[in-house]
């Protein structure tokens, strides 16, 4: 590299030496230079576009070639499928032809056997049997009709007898009624005579009685009317007195209510002012909380959007509710009473419901072998799990865990021992180690240079305690479904054991979602394993009945010694090789934490072999988590303030309503008070007049009562005087009225009896007619039955004769019948075989046609791709030619411009010293004077070209000569003149040729690399 750099410096020096003689008349050339630069930029833009088209076309060519190769590879399979389908179709067609031939043979044989068989005997039997069947049916039908008609005849006889009985009863009733009418009519005539005689003496007495009765009634009426007026006056007086008293009471009550309402109105206005101030203060607080909540929500959404920018990125977070932190802090160092468990359970439930695993669809295709997990999969799962724990640790203000290689080896060794010794966690849950394989963990801790527990009895590795492991035992391939789904299932399918929401959330599982083979080989997908890790951390932190695991991973209370300093952590997995005692396949998640104070030998447990957890999105994750915590904290706070404001708003609304009601009540009470005062004044006026009116009516009532008493006494005296006559008249009238009513009732009964007799006669005539018709029909049906029975006897005889003839034919032609039965059976078999062969042939023909279509489609696709490839190759060749030509033209035009400029501006001695000094000092082309800018740019092009050639010694003879001349004359000043112009032209011409040669080398190398 050192020699290469020296050569580049000399080339730059040669160009600078040339530029030193080009310092005059630069102002006139500036406009031309600007135009040339614009042309150069346009040419470069065209080259860049062609290169872009070249790259795009090359990609299209590669894709088309790949597609054609794939299609060609598929062609052999498609051709094989066509051949197979054709072979199958030919075989099926052959089978069909053979089946058709066999069917034709069977049909011929059956026809021949049928021709040898005389069917007349069998047909005679069938015909005779049909006649018997018809005769039996006719006999049965005729008998059923006779039975029906017999039933109808019996019913008609009963009906006629009933009608005769009814007619007799109705006739007897009519006769009795006529007799009673005749008897009663005589009694009425006698009573009328008696009444007429008494009535003649009664009429004069009645006239006097009516007169005196009228006088008594008039006196009574006058007395009653006066009494009514007296009562009305007394009532009016009482009413007026009550009205006056009530008005006085109303006045007192209205005045008291007016005073009370006025006091209440003043109190309500004061309370309203206080409530409005409280509402204003709370609204200010709520608005501030709302602003803070919106800001946190915006920051969280921004972080989430950036984290989710990658379509496959799924961010899982773990949020610690403030109430959980407050509850732990409250009970830290105190005895755990029932209140502790209730409060921790409530706080954990909030944490449980706020945290839910987010699935990654892409990772569902990433299968992990739990028997032989790769290091990469282990690291990915560890980073995921430890990051979740650190999110919680950061939120409660303790140092995060450090993912460590030695910790990972230690965790894997523990998992291996669980598998090797087939450790059954369920079987050891009641042992002192609470299911942990303490002896193995302590033994491995010793091996890895860590502190370990020792048995006090015999000094062996401790079996009842260990320092490092938190463990979650689950069923392989199972994990919790979200609580919302568990709740919905319970609502849909029932909850017979009445599980609480917490029990539903903690105890529901899903089954394995992959194949049986994957299950047996202990393969599960990465998304599901992360789900189980997430739920393990979630169960540790937010359990509902114990929090030792939470304190273990979060360094709280009993384990706060590990809140600060390094904690080297790792997570491993083990699947029990045999089923547990319940028949399940256990999977253990071992969460291992080694505090720095537990490391005894750093040479064995390498505390420096740490694996970073963070990535370029760590700050975004922290921003998302911090603001999610803030959102979860501020949301209930805002809700609480909203509730208080709503309560105050309702109170204010109620107070406004109360003030309005009180104001209206005061107005109404004032009106009531005024009305009561007016009413009392009016009543007082009436009270002054009414007592005199009442006394006047009382005096009049006494006089009227005397007049009424005299009239009633006179009437009673006259009635007593005519007592006997009055009694006779009343008795005669009563007897006459009674007998007349009886006679009227008897006449009405007679009319009804006559109607009943007429109706009974009509019904009897109808019943007699119906009975006659039924009897005639019964005689016809009996004759029909007799004929049917005779026909049946003849049909039975004919059937017996036909059967005998058929039996004789069968016994003498058994071989013919056997041949026919055999031919029929063979024909049925061959017909079935032919139909099946026909279906198979149609199926194979369809499959052959489909395979042929697929092959044709594939060949057409290959042809299309070949055409496209040819077009792409032609386009690439054309673009390469164009680009190479454009590059050569560009380089040649640039150097020609430099040569012309140098030839036109050769008299610039004032720049020679500066340039030469630059060369002698070993400076690069970047420190060239202003007049040599164009040349310096060209030297940069040449320099870059040489560097890209990756070969510093590849120089054309012209370039080598130019470099030698520059080195030989670096201490002398060049002279002006024609010879100098020619020298400069020759040097630049050689440099231009060298540049073109190097450019060609670069292009060749690039094509080779592609």
GROMACS .gro file of C-alpha atoms in nm, residues 189-460:
model
  272
  189UNK     CA    1 -16.368  -1.566   3.718
  190UNK     CA    2 -16.470  -1.610   4.087
  191UNK     CA    3 -16.194  -1.378   4.211
  192UNK     CA    4 -16.302  -1.107   3.962
  193UNK     CA    5 -16.659  -1.114   4.098
  194UNK     CA    6 -16.536  -1.076   4.458
  195UNK     CA    7 -16.305  -0.783   4.363
  196UNK     CA    8 -16.582  -0.598   4.176
  197UNK     CA    9 -16.815  -0.616   4.479
  198UNK     CA   10 -16.558  -0.485   4.727
  199UNK     CA   11 -16.431  -0.217   4.488
  200UNK     CA   12 -16.778  -0.058   4.472
  201UNK     CA   13 -16.768   0.027   4.848
  202UNK     CA   14 -16.394   0.114   4.841
  203UNK     CA   15 -16.402   0.397   4.583
  204UNK     CA   16 -16.569   0.677   4.804
  205UNK     CA   17 -16.334   0.592   5.092
  206UNK     CA   18 -16.036   0.598   4.858
  207UNK     CA   19 -16.122   0.952   4.741
  208UNK     CA   20 -16.120   1.081   5.101
  209UNK     CA   21 -15.797   0.890   5.179
  210UNK     CA   22 -15.627   1.042   4.875
  211UNK     CA   23 -15.733   1.391   4.986
  212UNK     CA   24 -15.604   1.354   5.341
  213UNK     CA   25 -15.288   1.178   5.221
  214UNK     CA   26 -15.221   1.473   4.990
  215UNK     CA   27 -15.258   1.718   5.275
  216UNK     CA   28 -15.017   1.515   5.490
  217UNK     CA   29 -14.767   1.487   5.200
  218UNK     CA   30 -14.784   1.863   5.135
  219UNK     CA   31 -14.718   1.935   5.501
  220UNK     CA   32 -14.428   1.688   5.501
  221UNK     CA   33 -14.284   1.844   5.185
  222UNK     CA   34 -14.300   2.197   5.330
  223UNK     CA   35 -14.134   2.074   5.649
  224UNK     CA   36 -13.863   1.889   5.451
  225UNK     CA   37 -13.790   2.189   5.229
  226UNK     CA   38 -13.755   2.418   5.529
  227UNK     CA   39 -13.539   2.159   5.704
  228UNK     CA   40 -13.323   2.144   5.393
  229UNK     CA   41 -13.284   2.520   5.391
  230UNK     CA   42 -13.200   2.509   5.763
  231UNK     CA   43 -12.938   2.238   5.705
  232UNK     CA   44 -12.789   2.433   5.414
  233UNK     CA   45 -12.769   2.749   5.625
  234UNK     CA   46 -12.612   2.557   5.913
  235UNK     CA   47 -12.365   2.386   5.677
  236UNK     CA   48 -12.284   2.717   5.508
  237UNK     CA   49 -12.219   2.870   5.850
  238UNK     CA   50 -11.995   2.579   5.944
  239UNK     CA   51 -11.820   2.590   5.605
  240UNK     CA   52 -11.756   2.961   5.635
  241UNK     CA   53 -11.626   2.915   5.990
  242UNK     CA   54 -11.400   2.624   5.867
  243UNK     CA   55 -11.286   2.836   5.574
  244UNK     CA   56 -11.197   3.121   5.806
  245UNK     CA   57 -11.009   2.884   6.040
  246UNK     CA   58 -10.832   2.710   5.748
  247UNK     CA   59 -10.742   3.046   5.594
  248UNK     CA   60 -10.593   3.155   5.928
  249UNK     CA   61 -10.396   2.827   5.943
  250UNK     CA   62 -10.287   2.871   5.581
  251UNK     CA   63 -10.169   3.222   5.658
  252UNK     CA   64  -9.960   3.094   5.951
  253UNK     CA   65  -9.817   2.798   5.749
  254UNK     CA   66  -9.748   3.010   5.441
  255UNK     CA   67  -9.563   3.266   5.649
  256UNK     CA   68  -9.355   2.989   5.815
  257UNK     CA   69  -9.285   2.824   5.476
  258UNK     CA   70  -9.193   3.159   5.330
  259UNK     CA   71  -8.939   3.210   5.609
  260UNK     CA   72  -8.798   2.854   5.568
  261UNK     CA   73  -8.775   2.875   5.188
  262UNK     CA   74  -8.600   3.210   5.210
  263UNK     CA   75  -8.340   3.063   5.450
  264UNK     CA   76  -8.302   2.751   5.228
  265UNK     CA   77  -8.261   2.969   4.918
  266UNK     CA   78  -7.980   3.165   5.078
  267UNK     CA   79  -7.812   2.838   5.191
  268UNK     CA   80  -7.844   2.682   4.846
  269UNK     CA   81  -7.689   2.988   4.682
  270UNK     CA   82  -7.396   2.971   4.924
  271UNK     CA   83  -7.351   2.595   4.866
  272UNK     CA   84  -7.373   2.651   4.490
  273UNK     CA   85  -7.090   2.901   4.508
  274UNK     CA   86  -6.873   2.652   4.701
  275UNK     CA   87  -6.952   2.363   4.462
  276UNK     CA   88  -6.875   2.579   4.159
  277UNK     CA   89  -6.536   2.671   4.306
  278UNK     CA   90  -6.459   2.303   4.380
  279UNK     CA   91  -6.562   2.206   4.026
  280UNK     CA   92  -6.341   2.480   3.881
  281UNK     CA   93  -6.042   2.367   4.088
  282UNK     CA   94  -6.093   1.999   3.996
  283UNK     CA   95  -6.142   2.090   3.630
  284UNK     CA   96  -5.805   2.265   3.633
  285UNK     CA   97  -5.646   1.953   3.787
  286UNK     CA   98  -5.827   1.726   3.541
  287UNK     CA   99  -5.717   1.935   3.243
  288UNK     CA  100  -5.355   1.916   3.358
  289UNK     CA  101  -5.382   1.539   3.405
  290UNK     CA  102  -5.551   1.510   3.064
  291UNK     CA  103  -5.269   1.707   2.902
  292UNK     CA  104  -5.009   1.487   3.074
  293UNK     CA  105  -5.204   1.175   2.972
  294UNK     CA  106  -5.227   1.291   2.609
  295UNK     CA  107  -4.854   1.372   2.603
  296UNK     CA  108  -4.770   1.027   2.744
  297UNK     CA  109  -5.008   0.864   2.496
  298UNK     CA  110  -4.847   1.052   2.208
  299UNK     CA  111  -4.496   0.953   2.319
  300UNK     CA  112  -4.606   0.591   2.366
  301UNK     CA  113  -4.773   0.586   2.022
  302UNK     CA  114  -4.466   0.743   1.861
  303UNK     CA  115  -4.239   0.481   2.018
  304UNK     CA  116  -4.481   0.205   1.926
  305UNK     CA  117  -4.501   0.325   1.566
  306UNK     CA  118  -4.121   0.329   1.535
  307UNK     CA  119  -4.092  -0.010   1.705
  308UNK     CA  120  -4.353  -0.151   1.469
  309UNK     CA  121  -4.195   0.007   1.159
  310UNK     CA  122  -4.064  -0.336   1.069
  311UNK     CA  123  -4.367  -0.533   0.962
  312UNK     CA  124  -4.235  -0.843   1.141
  313UNK     CA  125  -4.142  -0.657   1.461
  314UNK     CA  126  -4.359  -0.737   1.762
  315UNK     CA  127  -4.281  -0.557   2.087
  316UNK     CA  128  -4.378  -0.731   2.409
  317UNK     CA  129  -4.380  -0.522   2.722
  318UNK     CA  130  -4.441  -0.583   3.092
  319UNK     CA  131  -4.602  -0.304   3.294
  320UNK     CA  132  -4.588  -0.272   3.674
  321UNK     CA  133  -4.902  -0.101   3.814
  322UNK     CA  134  -4.841   0.176   4.068
  323UNK     CA  135  -5.080   0.012   4.314
  324UNK     CA  136  -4.860  -0.301   4.308
  325UNK     CA  137  -4.546  -0.101   4.391
  326UNK     CA  138  -4.732   0.087   4.665
  327UNK     CA  139  -4.869  -0.234   4.817
  328UNK     CA  140  -4.525  -0.403   4.826
  329UNK     CA  141  -4.375  -0.093   4.983
  330UNK     CA  142  -4.655  -0.076   5.240
  331UNK     CA  143  -4.604  -0.436   5.359
  332UNK     CA  144  -4.225  -0.450   5.332
  333UNK     CA  145  -4.091  -0.586   5.664
  334UNK     CA  146  -4.439  -0.643   5.814
  335UNK     CA  147  -4.614  -0.966   5.908
  336UNK     CA  148  -4.829  -1.097   5.626
  337UNK     CA  149  -5.187  -1.090   5.757
  338UNK     CA  150  -5.505  -1.167   5.566
  339UNK     CA  151  -5.514  -0.802   5.459
  340UNK     CA  152  -5.171  -0.845   5.294
  341UNK     CA  153  -5.297  -1.132   5.081
  342UNK     CA  154  -5.616  -0.947   4.986
  343UNK     CA  155  -5.430  -0.630   4.885
  344UNK     CA  156  -5.155  -0.815   4.697
  345UNK     CA  157  -5.414  -1.026   4.516
  346UNK     CA  158  -5.606  -0.714   4.409
  347UNK     CA  159  -5.288  -0.534   4.294
  348UNK     CA  160  -5.166  -0.845   4.107
  349UNK     CA  161  -5.500  -0.882   3.930
  350UNK     CA  162  -5.455  -0.532   3.786
  351UNK     CA  163  -5.105  -0.629   3.668
  352UNK     CA  164  -5.237  -0.953   3.521
  353UNK     CA  165  -5.512  -0.786   3.320
  354UNK     CA  166  -5.281  -0.505   3.195
  355UNK     CA  167  -5.020  -0.743   3.047
  356UNK     CA  168  -5.092  -0.974   2.757
  357UNK     CA  169  -4.851  -1.147   2.516
  358UNK     CA  170  -4.845  -1.018   2.157
  359UNK     CA  171  -4.795  -1.292   1.899
  360UNK     CA  172  -4.545  -1.280   1.611
  361UNK     CA  173  -4.684  -1.462   1.307
  362UNK     CA  174  -4.340  -1.488   1.143
  363UNK     CA  175  -4.196  -1.671   1.446
  364UNK     CA  176  -4.468  -1.935   1.431
  365UNK     CA  177  -4.271  -2.090   1.142
  366UNK     CA  178  -3.945  -2.096   1.343
  367UNK     CA  179  -3.937  -2.442   1.502
  368UNK     CA  180  -3.713  -2.500   1.807
  369UNK     CA  181  -3.582  -2.839   1.920
  370UNK     CA  182  -3.607  -2.846   2.299
  371UNK     CA  183  -3.396  -3.162   2.320
  372UNK     CA  184  -3.104  -3.000   2.135
  373UNK     CA  185  -3.169  -2.626   2.139
  374UNK     CA  186  -2.926  -2.422   1.932
  375UNK     CA  187  -2.717  -2.154   2.100
  376UNK     CA  188  -2.882  -1.889   1.881
  377UNK     CA  189  -3.232  -1.997   1.991
  378UNK     CA  190  -3.118  -2.003   2.355
  379UNK     CA  191  -2.979  -1.650   2.328
  380UNK     CA  192  -3.295  -1.521   2.156
  381UNK     CA  193  -3.524  -1.665   2.425
  382UNK     CA  194  -3.292  -1.541   2.702
  383UNK     CA  195  -3.284  -1.189   2.565
  384UNK     CA  196  -3.663  -1.193   2.538
  385UNK     CA  197  -3.723  -1.322   2.893
  386UNK     CA  198  -3.451  -1.122   3.074
  387UNK     CA  199  -3.566  -0.805   2.894
  388UNK     CA  200  -3.919  -0.858   3.032
  389UNK     CA  201  -3.782  -0.899   3.385
  390UNK     CA  202  -3.560  -0.593   3.344
  391UNK     CA  203  -3.859  -0.389   3.230
  392UNK     CA  204  -4.024  -0.464   3.565
  393UNK     CA  205  -3.702  -0.412   3.761
  394UNK     CA  206  -3.647  -0.074   3.595
  395UNK     CA  207  -4.001   0.035   3.681
  396UNK     CA  208  -3.951  -0.042   4.052
  397UNK     CA  209  -3.606   0.121   4.059
  398UNK     CA  210  -3.363  -0.170   4.101
  399UNK     CA  211  -3.059  -0.262   3.889
  400UNK     CA  212  -3.130  -0.472   3.579
  401UNK     CA  213  -3.005  -0.826   3.532
  402UNK     CA  214  -2.705  -0.901   3.312
  403UNK     CA  215  -2.722  -1.182   3.055
  404UNK     CA  216  -2.403  -1.387   3.101
  405UNK     CA  217  -2.240  -1.678   2.911
  406UNK     CA  218  -2.138  -1.862   3.232
  407UNK     CA  219  -2.488  -1.810   3.370
  408UNK     CA  220  -2.626  -1.964   3.050
  409UNK     CA  221  -2.392  -2.264   3.083
  410UNK     CA  222  -2.491  -2.298   3.450
  411UNK     CA  223  -2.864  -2.281   3.360
  412UNK     CA  224  -2.822  -2.538   3.079
  413UNK     CA  225  -2.634  -2.771   3.314
  414UNK     CA  226  -2.921  -2.749   3.564
  415UNK     CA  227  -3.178  -2.823   3.291
  416UNK     CA  228  -2.967  -3.120   3.171
  417UNK     CA  229  -2.961  -3.268   3.523
  418UNK     CA  230  -3.340  -3.240   3.549
  419UNK     CA  231  -3.364  -3.438   3.223
  420UNK     CA  232  -3.084  -3.686   3.302
  421UNK     CA  233  -3.227  -3.780   3.642
  422UNK     CA  234  -3.590  -3.762   3.519
  423UNK     CA  235  -3.671  -3.522   3.803
  424UNK     CA  236  -4.049  -3.513   3.874
  425UNK     CA  237  -4.135  -3.168   4.011
  426UNK     CA  238  -4.490  -3.270   4.107
  427UNK     CA  239  -4.361  -3.569   4.306
  428UNK     CA  240  -4.128  -3.343   4.509
  429UNK     CA  241  -4.362  -3.048   4.568
  430UNK     CA  242  -4.418  -3.154   4.930
  431UNK     CA  243  -4.047  -3.213   4.997
  432UNK     CA  244  -3.830  -2.949   5.171
  433UNK     CA  245  -3.702  -2.825   4.835
  434UNK     CA  246  -4.056  -2.738   4.712
  435UNK     CA  247  -4.002  -2.927   4.388
  436UNK     CA  248  -3.658  -2.776   4.307
  437UNK     CA  249  -3.374  -3.023   4.242
  438UNK     CA  250  -3.168  -2.859   4.517
  439UNK     CA  251  -2.898  -3.124   4.544
  440UNK     CA  252  -2.815  -3.102   4.172
  441UNK     CA  253  -2.827  -2.719   4.172
  442UNK     CA  254  -2.585  -2.699   4.468
  443UNK     CA  255  -2.352  -2.956   4.313
  444UNK     CA  256  -2.345  -2.760   3.985
  445UNK     CA  257  -2.299  -2.430   4.172
  446UNK     CA  258  -1.986  -2.580   4.330
  447UNK     CA  259  -1.867  -2.688   3.987
  448UNK     CA  260  -1.919  -2.337   3.844
  449UNK     CA  261  -1.735  -2.157   4.128
  450UNK     CA  262  -2.045  -2.032   4.310
  451UNK     CA  263  -2.168  -2.047   4.667
  452UNK     CA  264  -2.375  -2.353   4.745
  453UNK     CA  265  -2.580  -2.495   5.032
  454UNK     CA  266  -2.452  -2.788   5.236
  455UNK     CA  267  -2.650  -3.035   5.447
  456UNK     CA  268  -2.597  -2.977   5.820
  457UNK     CA  269  -2.630  -3.346   5.888
  458UNK     CA  270  -2.363  -3.503   5.673
  459UNK     CA  271  -2.195  -3.219   5.479
  460UNK     CA  272  -2.332  -3.332   5.141
   0.00000   0.00000   0.00000
